[in-house]
Amino acid sequence: MKLDRKLKMGMVGGGPGAFIGEVHRKASRMDGQIELVAGAFDINPDKSRQMGKQLYLDPKRVYGTYKEMIKGELKLPVGERIDFVSVTTPNNWHFPIASDFLKAGFNVMCEKPMTFNVKEAKALQKLVKSSGKVFGLMHNYTGYPMVKLARDLARGGELGEIRKIVVQYPQGWLATPLERTGHMQASWRTDPKQSGGAGCMGDIGTHAENLSEYITGLKITQLCADLTIFVQGRKLDDDGNVLLRFNNGARGILHASQISIGEENNLAIWVYGEKKSLEWHQEHPNYLYVKEPDGPLQVWRRGNGYVGAKSPAAARATRLPSGHPEAFIEAFANIYCNFADTLRAHLAGKKPDPIVTDFPKVVDGLRGMLFIETVLASTKSKQKWTPFKK
Ligand code: NAD
C-alpha cells in the first residue's frame, strides 16, 4: 500500500484529568507523522465525548466505549480508519483492549505494565505473532538519546564484561494514603483489581528492570525480593528492594519506592564493567557519565557529534542542538517515531531498517510481567534465590 499521508491514530484512555494519554497525544504528533483521529477516551462515555470535543475531533469518531470504536472504525474504508490504537488505560484493561484491536486487524501501541498477569502476557505474545501486526510497548525511558548511547557503549564492549548493575526508581508521592482522597492516579494504582499483583514494583519497578536489560543486553536469571506495604491499610506494595543475578554472572540491585519522601522520578542506573562504568539519571537525561580507573570523570552531552559517532540511534533520537534540553515528551516521541517508521514499512510490505525497529515490543512486556510475578513469588518464599519465571 502506498502511504503518502500521516498515520491515523486512535486512543483508548486519556480522558479528562488523565495523566499519560495527554503525553501520548503530544509526543505522537511531535514529528508530524501521526494524527489523532478517533478515541474512546474515558471509562465514562460522556467524559469520552467531552474529551473528543476538547480535542476538536470529528464527533462521529469519538466513541462511548472501545468496543464501539472497533465497530465504528471497521465500517470506514482502509486509509480512512485508524492505522493503530494507543492503549493508555489502567493496567487491567490493557489485555482486553489490545487483544480485541489486534483481532480486528489494528496495530497497537500499549502502555506498561503490558498486562495484568503473565498468563495474559503470553496470550498477547501469541496473538501479536499470529496477527502479524505491529505492537509497541511504552517503556519510554529507552527512548532517551543518552540511554541509547549507554546501550551502544555497554553492548559494544566499551565497559568490558559487566560486573554489577545498580538501578533505582524512587518516588515519594504515595507516602501518605493519597488514594483515600479520591486522587485519580493513586486510586487505581493501589487497587489490586486494577493494578495487578504488584503496586510500586509493577508501576515503576518494571521500568527499572526494563532499563537494566535494555542498556546491558543481559537478562535477569534469579532474584531475591523484599516488598513492603508501609502505608497502613494499603493492599499493594509501596516499596521494594531486589537483589539480581544476570545471565553473564553480573550482580545487581534494584529498588523502587513510592514512599521515599522528597523523591520525584529519581530513576537512575549505574553499570559497572571490568574496564569502565557508566551512570545516567532520568531527571538530568541529557548527560551520560562515563568513568574509568585512571582518568577524569567524562560527561557525555546530548546533541554533540561525538555522541552520534558512537551511537547512530542516539543521533536519530535527537531533535535539538546541544544545550537545549530534551526530556520526557521527546523520549515518548522517539518511541512513536520508530514505531511509526516500522508501521509504515509494514503497511508498504517492506522490511523496516533495523535502526527504526528499536522500540519496546511484546517480548519486553512479557519480561516485565515475568519480573513482577518472580518478585511476588520471591517475597513470599523462604528461599534466598528465586529463578526468573519462564
Ligand atoms: P489515569 O488514571 O490518569 O488515566 C486513565 C484513563 O483511562 C482515564 O481517563 C480513564 O477514564 C480511562 N479508562 C479507564 N478504563 C477505560 C476503558 N475501559 N475505556 C476507555 N478509557 C478507560 O492513569 P495514567 O496515570 O494515565 O496511567 C494509565 C496507564 O499508563 C497505566 O497503565 C500506567 O501504568 C501507564 N503509565 C505509564 C507511564 C510511562 O512513563 N510509560 C507513566 C504513567 C502511566
Tab-separated table of C-alpha atoms and ligand atoms in Angstrom:
chain	number	residue	atom	x	y	z
A	1	MET	CA	0.000	0.000	0.000
A	2	LYS	CA	1.301	3.485	-0.875
A	3	LEU	CA	1.255	5.610	2.236
A	4	ASP	CA	1.775	9.282	1.407
A	5	ARG	CA	-0.139	10.553	4.417
A	6	LYS	CA	0.071	10.793	8.196
A	7	LEU	CA	-0.574	7.617	10.146
A	8	LYS	CA	-4.005	7.658	11.748
A	9	MET	CA	-4.064	7.049	15.471
A	10	GLY	CA	-6.912	6.159	17.814
A	11	MET	CA	-6.684	6.323	21.592
A	12	VAL	CA	-8.310	4.401	24.407
A	13	GLY	CA	-7.931	6.149	27.775
A	14	GLY	CA	-6.576	9.633	28.258
A	15	GLY	CA	-9.885	11.208	29.298
A	16	PRO	CA	-10.327	14.451	31.248
A	17	GLY	CA	-7.771	14.672	34.070
A	18	ALA	CA	-5.848	11.575	32.938
A	19	PHE	CA	-2.068	11.694	33.009
A	20	ILE	CA	-0.334	9.655	30.350
A	21	GLY	CA	-2.852	9.845	27.483
A	22	GLU	CA	-2.087	13.543	27.103
A	23	VAL	CA	1.655	12.803	26.992
A	24	HIS	CA	0.996	10.264	24.213
A	25	ARG	CA	-1.063	12.825	22.293
A	26	LYS	CA	1.699	15.444	22.495
A	27	ALA	CA	4.520	13.022	21.739
A	28	SER	CA	2.824	11.252	18.842
A	29	ARG	CA	2.317	14.490	16.902
A	30	MET	CA	5.759	15.926	17.585
A	31	ASP	CA	7.273	14.835	14.273
A	32	GLY	CA	4.261	15.371	12.027
A	33	GLN	CA	3.990	11.675	11.138
A	34	ILE	CA	0.895	10.808	13.170
A	35	GLU	CA	-2.532	12.389	13.640
A	36	LEU	CA	-5.105	11.519	16.291
A	37	VAL	CA	-8.452	10.915	14.560
A	38	ALA	CA	-10.517	8.797	16.950
A	39	GLY	CA	-10.876	7.767	20.549
A	40	ALA	CA	-12.761	6.165	23.408
A	41	PHE	CA	-11.094	8.335	25.982
A	42	ASP	CA	-12.757	7.539	29.257
A	43	ILE	CA	-14.479	4.746	31.150
A	44	ASN	CA	-17.406	7.166	31.319
A	45	PRO	CA	-18.859	7.641	27.774
A	46	ASP	CA	-19.905	11.248	28.485
A	47	LYS	CA	-16.393	12.139	29.539
A	48	SER	CA	-15.056	10.435	26.414
A	49	ARG	CA	-17.244	12.746	24.305
A	50	GLN	CA	-16.191	15.746	26.380
A	51	MET	CA	-12.537	14.893	25.670
A	52	GLY	CA	-13.230	14.480	21.955
A	53	LYS	CA	-14.796	17.951	21.899
A	54	GLN	CA	-11.831	19.425	23.719
A	55	LEU	CA	-9.559	17.905	21.062
A	56	TYR	CA	-11.784	19.174	18.165
A	57	LEU	CA	-12.221	15.633	16.837
A	58	ASP	CA	-15.000	14.657	14.446
A	59	PRO	CA	-17.818	13.650	16.891
A	60	LYS	CA	-18.517	10.604	14.685
A	61	ARG	CA	-15.055	9.299	15.570
A	62	VAL	CA	-15.432	9.819	19.332
A	63	TYR	CA	-16.863	6.689	20.887
A	64	GLY	CA	-18.503	5.768	24.187
A	65	THR	CA	-16.563	2.520	24.556
A	66	TYR	CA	-13.570	0.870	22.930
A	67	LYS	CA	-15.807	-1.880	21.542
A	68	GLU	CA	-17.935	0.754	19.758
A	69	MET	CA	-14.707	2.232	18.466
A	70	ILE	CA	-13.614	-1.064	16.902
A	71	LYS	CA	-17.021	-1.463	15.233
A	72	GLY	CA	-17.171	2.148	14.059
A	73	GLU	CA	-13.652	2.197	12.665
A	74	LEU	CA	-14.102	-1.110	10.816
A	75	LYS	CA	-17.024	0.474	8.936
A	76	LEU	CA	-14.644	3.059	7.432
A	77	PRO	CA	-12.546	2.263	4.379
A	78	VAL	CA	-8.875	1.316	4.874
A	79	GLY	CA	-6.899	4.528	4.661
A	80	GLU	CA	-9.594	6.432	6.486
A	81	ARG	CA	-9.911	4.212	9.521
A	82	ILE	CA	-7.232	4.266	12.240
A	83	ASP	CA	-3.932	2.537	11.446
A	84	PHE	CA	-3.238	1.877	15.119
A	85	VAL	CA	-4.594	2.400	18.601
A	86	SER	CA	-2.750	3.640	21.680
A	87	VAL	CA	-3.899	1.986	24.910
A	88	THR	CA	-3.435	4.378	27.849
A	89	THR	CA	-5.911	2.964	30.390
A	90	PRO	CA	-5.127	1.428	33.810
A	91	ASN	CA	-3.400	-1.959	33.678
A	92	ASN	CA	-6.443	-4.259	33.980
A	93	TRP	CA	-7.738	-3.005	30.625
A	94	HIS	CA	-4.543	-3.370	28.580
A	95	PHE	CA	-5.047	-7.014	27.609
A	96	PRO	CA	-8.739	-6.992	26.624
A	97	ILE	CA	-8.348	-3.769	24.646
A	98	ALA	CA	-5.046	-4.631	22.941
A	99	SER	CA	-6.200	-8.130	22.020
A	100	ASP	CA	-9.602	-7.007	20.672
A	101	PHE	CA	-7.937	-4.390	18.450
A	102	LEU	CA	-5.328	-6.895	17.225
A	103	LYS	CA	-8.067	-9.427	16.443
A	104	ALA	CA	-9.922	-6.736	14.480
A	105	GLY	CA	-6.775	-6.131	12.399
A	106	PHE	CA	-5.374	-2.986	14.037
A	107	ASN	CA	-1.789	-2.302	15.111
A	108	VAL	CA	-1.265	-1.418	18.772
A	109	MET	CA	0.847	0.817	20.998
A	110	CYS	CA	0.288	-0.171	24.636
A	111	GLU	CA	1.193	1.270	27.996
A	112	LYS	CA	3.166	-0.723	30.559
A	113	PRO	CA	2.964	-2.976	32.512
A	114	MET	CA	1.773	-4.763	29.398
A	115	THR	CA	-0.963	-6.869	31.005
A	116	PHE	CA	-2.487	-7.817	34.328
A	117	ASN	CA	-0.510	-11.068	34.700
A	118	VAL	CA	1.876	-13.456	32.928
A	119	LYS	CA	-0.950	-15.587	31.542
A	120	GLU	CA	-2.341	-12.615	29.638
A	121	ALA	CA	1.146	-11.546	28.544
A	122	LYS	CA	1.803	-14.962	26.990
A	123	ALA	CA	-1.585	-14.954	25.267
A	124	LEU	CA	-0.887	-11.473	23.909
A	125	GLN	CA	2.513	-12.523	22.615
A	126	LYS	CA	0.871	-15.394	20.711
A	127	LEU	CA	-1.763	-13.081	19.322
A	128	VAL	CA	0.752	-10.469	18.158
A	129	LYS	CA	2.635	-13.224	16.332
A	130	SER	CA	-0.415	-14.787	14.704
A	131	SER	CA	-1.943	-11.429	13.756
A	132	GLY	CA	1.234	-10.213	12.053
A	133	LYS	CA	0.506	-6.716	13.380
A	134	VAL	CA	2.965	-4.192	14.800
A	135	PHE	CA	2.892	-3.967	18.602
A	136	GLY	CA	4.788	-1.357	20.610
A	137	LEU	CA	5.109	-1.024	24.373
A	138	MET	CA	5.660	2.328	26.052
A	139	HIS	CA	8.797	1.752	28.089
A	140	ASN	CA	9.557	5.377	27.351
A	141	TYR	CA	12.894	5.550	29.174
A	142	THR	CA	14.512	3.552	26.365
A	143	GLY	CA	13.625	6.485	24.099
A	144	TYR	CA	16.205	8.862	25.600
A	145	PRO	CA	19.228	9.503	23.349
A	146	MET	CA	21.696	9.098	26.235
A	147	VAL	CA	20.132	5.758	27.172
A	148	LYS	CA	20.679	4.656	23.584
A	149	LEU	CA	24.297	5.831	23.846
A	150	ALA	CA	24.649	3.917	27.145
A	151	ARG	CA	23.289	0.822	25.422
A	152	ASP	CA	25.668	1.164	22.487
A	153	LEU	CA	28.674	1.664	24.799
A	154	ALA	CA	27.723	-1.220	27.111
A	155	ARG	CA	26.710	-3.671	24.392
A	156	GLY	CA	29.631	-2.546	22.187
A	157	GLY	CA	32.102	-3.762	24.841
A	158	GLU	CA	33.377	-0.310	25.872
A	159	LEU	CA	32.901	-1.136	29.577
A	160	GLY	CA	34.366	-4.636	29.304
A	161	GLU	CA	32.477	-7.507	30.881
A	162	ILE	CA	29.677	-6.121	33.029
A	163	ARG	CA	30.017	-6.960	36.718
A	164	LYS	CA	27.369	-5.008	38.527
A	165	ILE	CA	24.187	-3.040	37.798
A	166	VAL	CA	22.527	-0.730	40.290
A	167	VAL	CA	19.159	0.662	39.229
A	168	GLN	CA	16.662	2.658	41.248
A	169	TYR	CA	13.271	4.266	40.796
A	170	PRO	CA	12.240	6.066	43.987
A	171	GLN	CA	9.212	8.367	44.180
A	172	GLY	CA	7.575	9.897	47.258
A	173	TRP	CA	4.045	10.764	46.115
A	174	LEU	CA	2.365	7.777	47.828
A	175	ALA	CA	3.997	8.313	51.236
A	176	THR	CA	0.523	9.137	52.601
A	177	PRO	CA	-2.794	7.355	51.819
A	178	LEU	CA	-3.461	9.671	48.864
A	179	GLU	CA	-5.849	7.108	47.349
A	180	ARG	CA	-8.301	7.788	50.187
A	181	THR	CA	-8.696	11.391	48.999
A	182	GLY	CA	-10.111	10.163	45.664
A	183	HIS	CA	-6.891	11.017	43.771
A	184	MET	CA	-7.433	9.551	40.306
A	185	GLN	CA	-3.974	8.121	39.614
A	186	ALA	CA	-3.399	6.915	43.200
A	187	SER	CA	-6.815	5.181	43.419
A	188	TRP	CA	-6.364	2.594	40.697
A	189	ARG	CA	-2.620	2.124	41.273
A	190	THR	CA	-3.279	0.925	44.852
A	191	ASP	CA	-6.229	-1.305	43.882
A	192	PRO	CA	-5.218	-4.925	43.136
A	193	LYS	CA	-8.234	-5.308	40.816
A	194	GLN	CA	-6.944	-2.577	38.516
A	195	SER	CA	-3.206	-2.511	39.105
A	196	GLY	CA	-2.419	-6.251	39.290
A	197	GLY	CA	-0.421	-8.340	41.746
A	198	ALA	CA	2.134	-5.630	42.437
A	199	GLY	CA	1.814	-1.917	43.172
A	200	CYS	CA	5.022	0.059	43.102
A	201	MET	CA	7.064	-2.800	41.644
A	202	GLY	CA	4.647	-3.163	38.708
A	203	ASP	CA	4.181	0.555	38.188
A	204	ILE	CA	7.810	1.696	38.242
A	205	GLY	CA	9.956	-1.324	39.193
A	206	THR	CA	9.269	-2.691	35.710
A	207	HIS	CA	10.785	0.462	34.184
A	208	ALA	CA	13.975	-0.170	36.179
A	209	GLU	CA	14.029	-3.842	35.157
A	210	ASN	CA	13.476	-2.926	31.505
A	211	LEU	CA	16.164	-0.217	31.565
A	212	SER	CA	18.780	-2.558	33.046
A	213	GLU	CA	18.178	-5.200	30.375
A	214	TYR	CA	17.896	-2.661	27.532
A	215	ILE	CA	21.212	-0.951	28.312
A	216	THR	CA	23.256	-4.060	29.046
A	217	GLY	CA	21.620	-6.665	26.797
A	218	LEU	CA	21.816	-9.017	29.816
A	219	LYS	CA	18.912	-10.992	31.230
A	220	ILE	CA	17.940	-11.370	34.880
A	221	THR	CA	18.078	-15.076	35.771
A	222	GLN	CA	17.447	-15.080	39.542
A	223	LEU	CA	16.338	-12.609	42.157
A	224	CYS	CA	15.750	-12.116	45.855
A	225	ALA	CA	12.980	-9.623	46.606
A	226	ASP	CA	11.579	-7.883	49.645
A	227	LEU	CA	8.340	-5.977	49.018
A	228	THR	CA	6.759	-3.863	51.747
A	229	ILE	CA	3.500	-2.039	52.340
A	230	PHE	CA	4.338	0.950	54.511
A	231	VAL	CA	1.049	2.863	54.376
A	232	GLN	CA	-1.414	1.170	56.693
A	233	GLY	CA	-4.459	-0.338	55.007
A	234	ARG	CA	-2.905	-0.279	51.537
A	235	LYS	CA	-3.225	-3.595	49.687
A	236	LEU	CA	-0.227	-3.430	47.362
A	237	ASP	CA	3.496	-2.833	47.879
A	238	ASP	CA	4.613	0.762	48.025
A	239	ASP	CA	8.316	-0.072	48.352
A	240	GLY	CA	10.613	-2.875	47.242
A	241	ASN	CA	14.252	-3.941	47.224
A	242	VAL	CA	15.508	-6.657	44.890
A	243	LEU	CA	18.889	-8.364	44.527
A	244	LEU	CA	19.513	-9.509	40.954
A	245	ARG	CA	21.672	-12.054	39.184
A	246	PHE	CA	22.211	-11.746	35.435
A	247	ASN	CA	22.962	-14.379	32.804
A	248	ASN	CA	26.680	-13.434	32.495
A	249	GLY	CA	27.200	-13.709	36.259
A	250	ALA	CA	26.752	-9.975	36.870
A	251	ARG	CA	25.089	-8.964	40.125
A	252	GLY	CA	22.557	-6.216	40.579
A	253	ILE	CA	20.468	-4.192	42.988
A	254	LEU	CA	17.090	-2.760	42.004
A	255	HIS	CA	14.965	-0.658	44.287
A	256	ALA	CA	11.680	1.054	43.616
A	257	SER	CA	9.647	3.078	46.054
A	258	GLN	CA	6.637	5.362	46.207
A	259	ILE	CA	7.076	6.313	49.868
A	260	SER	CA	10.545	7.890	49.604
A	261	ILE	CA	9.607	11.408	50.649
A	262	GLY	CA	11.265	14.083	48.579
A	263	GLU	CA	11.927	11.863	45.587
A	264	GLU	CA	10.124	12.802	42.362
A	265	ASN	CA	11.028	10.473	39.475
A	266	ASN	CA	14.566	9.624	40.520
A	267	LEU	CA	15.125	6.783	38.058
A	268	ALA	CA	18.873	6.255	37.729
A	269	ILE	CA	21.244	3.498	36.681
A	270	TRP	CA	24.878	2.640	37.294
A	271	VAL	CA	26.560	-0.043	35.174
A	272	TYR	CA	29.990	-1.232	36.322
A	273	GLY	CA	32.214	-3.118	33.878
A	274	GLU	CA	35.721	-4.586	34.116
A	275	LYS	CA	37.150	-1.581	32.245
A	276	LYS	CA	34.759	1.345	32.710
A	277	SER	CA	31.443	2.218	34.220
A	278	LEU	CA	28.545	4.496	33.347
A	279	GLU	CA	25.822	6.417	35.130
A	280	TRP	CA	22.560	8.020	33.905
A	281	HIS	CA	19.854	9.980	35.713
A	282	GLN	CA	16.363	10.413	34.294
A	283	GLU	CA	15.935	13.800	35.978
A	284	HIS	CA	19.075	15.040	34.120
A	285	PRO	CA	18.652	12.991	30.969
A	286	ASN	CA	20.894	14.938	28.608
A	287	TYR	CA	24.085	13.743	30.336
A	288	LEU	CA	25.730	10.339	30.481
A	289	TYR	CA	28.661	9.883	32.861
A	290	VAL	CA	31.473	7.529	31.901
A	291	LYS	CA	34.163	6.640	34.440
A	292	GLU	CA	37.489	4.853	34.030
A	293	PRO	CA	40.133	3.830	36.560
A	294	ASP	CA	42.881	6.275	35.563
A	295	GLY	CA	41.128	9.251	34.079
A	296	PRO	CA	38.821	12.099	34.964
A	297	LEU	CA	35.043	11.698	35.011
A	298	GLN	CA	33.684	12.066	31.471
A	299	VAL	CA	30.410	13.871	30.896
A	300	TRP	CA	28.924	12.961	27.515
A	301	ARG	CA	26.385	15.588	26.494
A	302	ARG	CA	23.426	15.033	24.165
A	303	GLY	CA	23.467	16.710	20.779
A	304	ASN	CA	27.225	16.610	20.207
A	305	GLY	CA	28.847	14.929	17.211
A	306	TYR	CA	30.872	12.565	19.393
A	307	VAL	CA	27.619	11.071	20.713
A	308	GLY	CA	26.278	10.436	17.220
A	309	ALA	CA	29.640	8.982	16.147
A	310	LYS	CA	29.336	6.304	18.853
A	311	SER	CA	25.582	5.853	18.625
A	312	PRO	CA	23.606	6.490	15.421
A	313	ALA	CA	20.483	5.556	17.420
A	314	ALA	CA	21.199	8.406	19.866
A	315	ALA	CA	21.712	10.816	16.960
A	316	ARG	CA	18.434	9.706	15.389
A	317	ALA	CA	16.658	10.291	18.726
A	318	THR	CA	17.966	13.874	18.967
A	319	ARG	CA	15.977	16.881	17.736
A	320	LEU	CA	17.680	19.917	19.238
A	321	PRO	CA	21.296	21.120	19.259
A	322	SER	CA	23.344	20.526	22.402
A	323	GLY	CA	22.484	22.705	25.376
A	324	HIS	CA	18.787	22.984	24.515
A	325	PRO	CA	17.368	20.335	26.851
A	326	GLU	CA	15.200	17.475	25.597
A	327	ALA	CA	13.357	15.254	28.007
A	328	PHE	CA	10.250	13.213	28.815
A	329	ILE	CA	7.914	14.058	25.928
A	330	GLU	CA	10.721	13.789	23.380
A	331	ALA	CA	11.585	10.307	24.716
A	332	PHE	CA	7.965	9.238	24.159
A	333	ALA	CA	8.142	10.824	20.712
A	334	ASN	CA	11.232	8.755	19.924
A	335	ILE	CA	9.335	5.558	20.696
A	336	TYR	CA	6.487	6.803	18.479
A	337	CYS	CA	8.926	7.742	15.697
A	338	ASN	CA	10.444	4.266	15.480
A	339	PHE	CA	7.044	2.616	15.890
A	340	ALA	CA	5.629	4.802	13.082
A	341	ASP	CA	8.521	4.102	10.697
A	342	THR	CA	8.234	0.378	11.388
A	343	LEU	CA	4.485	0.562	10.801
A	344	ARG	CA	4.961	2.487	7.531
A	345	ALA	CA	7.350	-0.202	6.293
A	346	HIS	CA	4.920	-2.898	7.427
A	347	LEU	CA	1.979	-1.254	5.617
A	348	ALA	CA	4.086	-0.902	2.475
A	349	GLY	CA	5.013	-4.606	2.677
A	350	LYS	CA	8.694	-3.719	3.183
A	351	LYS	CA	11.253	-4.760	5.788
A	352	PRO	CA	11.960	-1.858	8.171
A	353	ASP	CA	15.501	-0.529	8.541
A	354	PRO	CA	16.900	-2.169	11.733
A	355	ILE	CA	17.514	1.243	13.354
A	356	VAL	CA	13.772	2.029	13.333
A	357	THR	CA	12.852	-1.265	14.975
A	358	ASP	CA	14.453	-0.001	18.208
A	359	PHE	CA	11.339	0.309	20.368
A	360	PRO	CA	9.979	-1.940	23.154
A	361	LYS	CA	7.826	-4.840	21.981
A	362	VAL	CA	5.644	-7.646	23.261
A	363	VAL	CA	8.687	-9.686	24.317
A	364	ASP	CA	9.775	-6.832	26.621
A	365	GLY	CA	6.253	-6.656	28.032
A	366	LEU	CA	6.368	-10.368	28.828
A	367	ARG	CA	9.755	-9.902	30.577
A	368	GLY	CA	8.142	-7.166	32.689
A	369	MET	CA	5.246	-9.384	33.712
A	370	LEU	CA	7.608	-12.299	34.484
A	371	PHE	CA	9.669	-9.884	36.598
A	372	ILE	CA	6.583	-8.853	38.595
A	373	GLU	CA	5.490	-12.431	39.225
A	374	THR	CA	9.025	-13.560	40.147
A	375	VAL	CA	9.349	-10.657	42.588
A	376	LEU	CA	5.982	-11.573	44.157
A	377	ALA	CA	6.988	-15.248	44.429
A	378	SER	CA	10.367	-14.348	45.932
A	379	THR	CA	8.786	-12.058	48.520
A	380	LYS	CA	6.607	-14.945	49.703
A	381	SER	CA	9.382	-17.540	49.525
A	382	LYS	CA	11.782	-18.503	52.315
A	383	GLN	CA	14.353	-19.495	49.675
A	384	LYS	CA	17.138	-16.965	49.071
A	385	TRP	CA	17.119	-17.044	45.258
A	386	THR	CA	14.046	-17.436	43.047
A	387	PRO	CA	14.648	-18.312	39.384
A	388	PHE	CA	13.223	-15.801	36.901
A	389	LYS	CA	9.924	-17.267	35.724
A	390	LYS	CA	9.624	-18.614	32.178
B	1	NAD	P1	-5.107	7.843	34.685
B	1	NAD	O1	-5.939	7.374	35.816
B	1	NAD	O2	-4.546	9.226	34.760
B	1	NAD	O3	-5.933	7.744	33.321
B	1	NAD	C1	-6.585	6.576	32.913
B	1	NAD	C2	-7.632	6.934	31.870
B	1	NAD	O4	-8.124	5.736	31.286
B	1	NAD	C3	-8.853	7.675	32.439
B	1	NAD	O5	-9.235	8.702	31.567
B	1	NAD	C4	-9.928	6.583	32.491
B	1	NAD	O6	-11.253	7.070	32.427
B	1	NAD	C5	-9.561	5.824	31.233
B	1	NAD	N1	-10.132	4.476	31.166
B	1	NAD	C6	-10.161	3.522	32.127
B	1	NAD	N2	-10.743	2.406	31.663
B	1	NAD	C7	-11.108	2.667	30.376
B	1	NAD	C8	-11.766	1.928	29.373
B	1	NAD	N3	-12.135	0.671	29.572
B	1	NAD	N4	-12.006	2.526	28.175
B	1	NAD	C9	-11.628	3.812	27.956
B	1	NAD	N5	-10.985	4.557	28.866
B	1	NAD	C10	-10.722	3.989	30.063
B	1	NAD	O7	-3.939	6.799	34.519
B	1	NAD	P2	-2.462	7.104	33.994
B	1	NAD	O8	-1.608	7.546	35.096
B	1	NAD	O9	-2.536	7.935	32.768
B	1	NAD	O10	-1.998	5.617	33.619
B	1	NAD	C11	-2.543	4.922	32.530
B	1	NAD	C12	-1.604	3.812	32.087
B	1	NAD	O11	-0.371	4.377	31.689
B	1	NAD	C13	-1.253	2.801	33.169
B	1	NAD	O12	-1.168	1.528	32.630
B	1	NAD	C14	0.101	3.254	33.689
B	1	NAD	O13	0.877	2.203	34.205
B	1	NAD	C15	0.702	3.819	32.426
B	1	NAD	N6	1.679	4.895	32.678
B	1	NAD	C16	2.864	4.845	32.057
B	1	NAD	C17	3.806	5.844	32.236
B	1	NAD	C18	5.098	5.779	31.498
B	1	NAD	O14	6.005	6.501	31.875
B	1	NAD	N7	5.232	4.973	30.475
B	1	NAD	C19	3.532	6.899	33.099
B	1	NAD	C20	2.282	6.927	33.716
B	1	NAD	C21	1.355	5.936	33.489
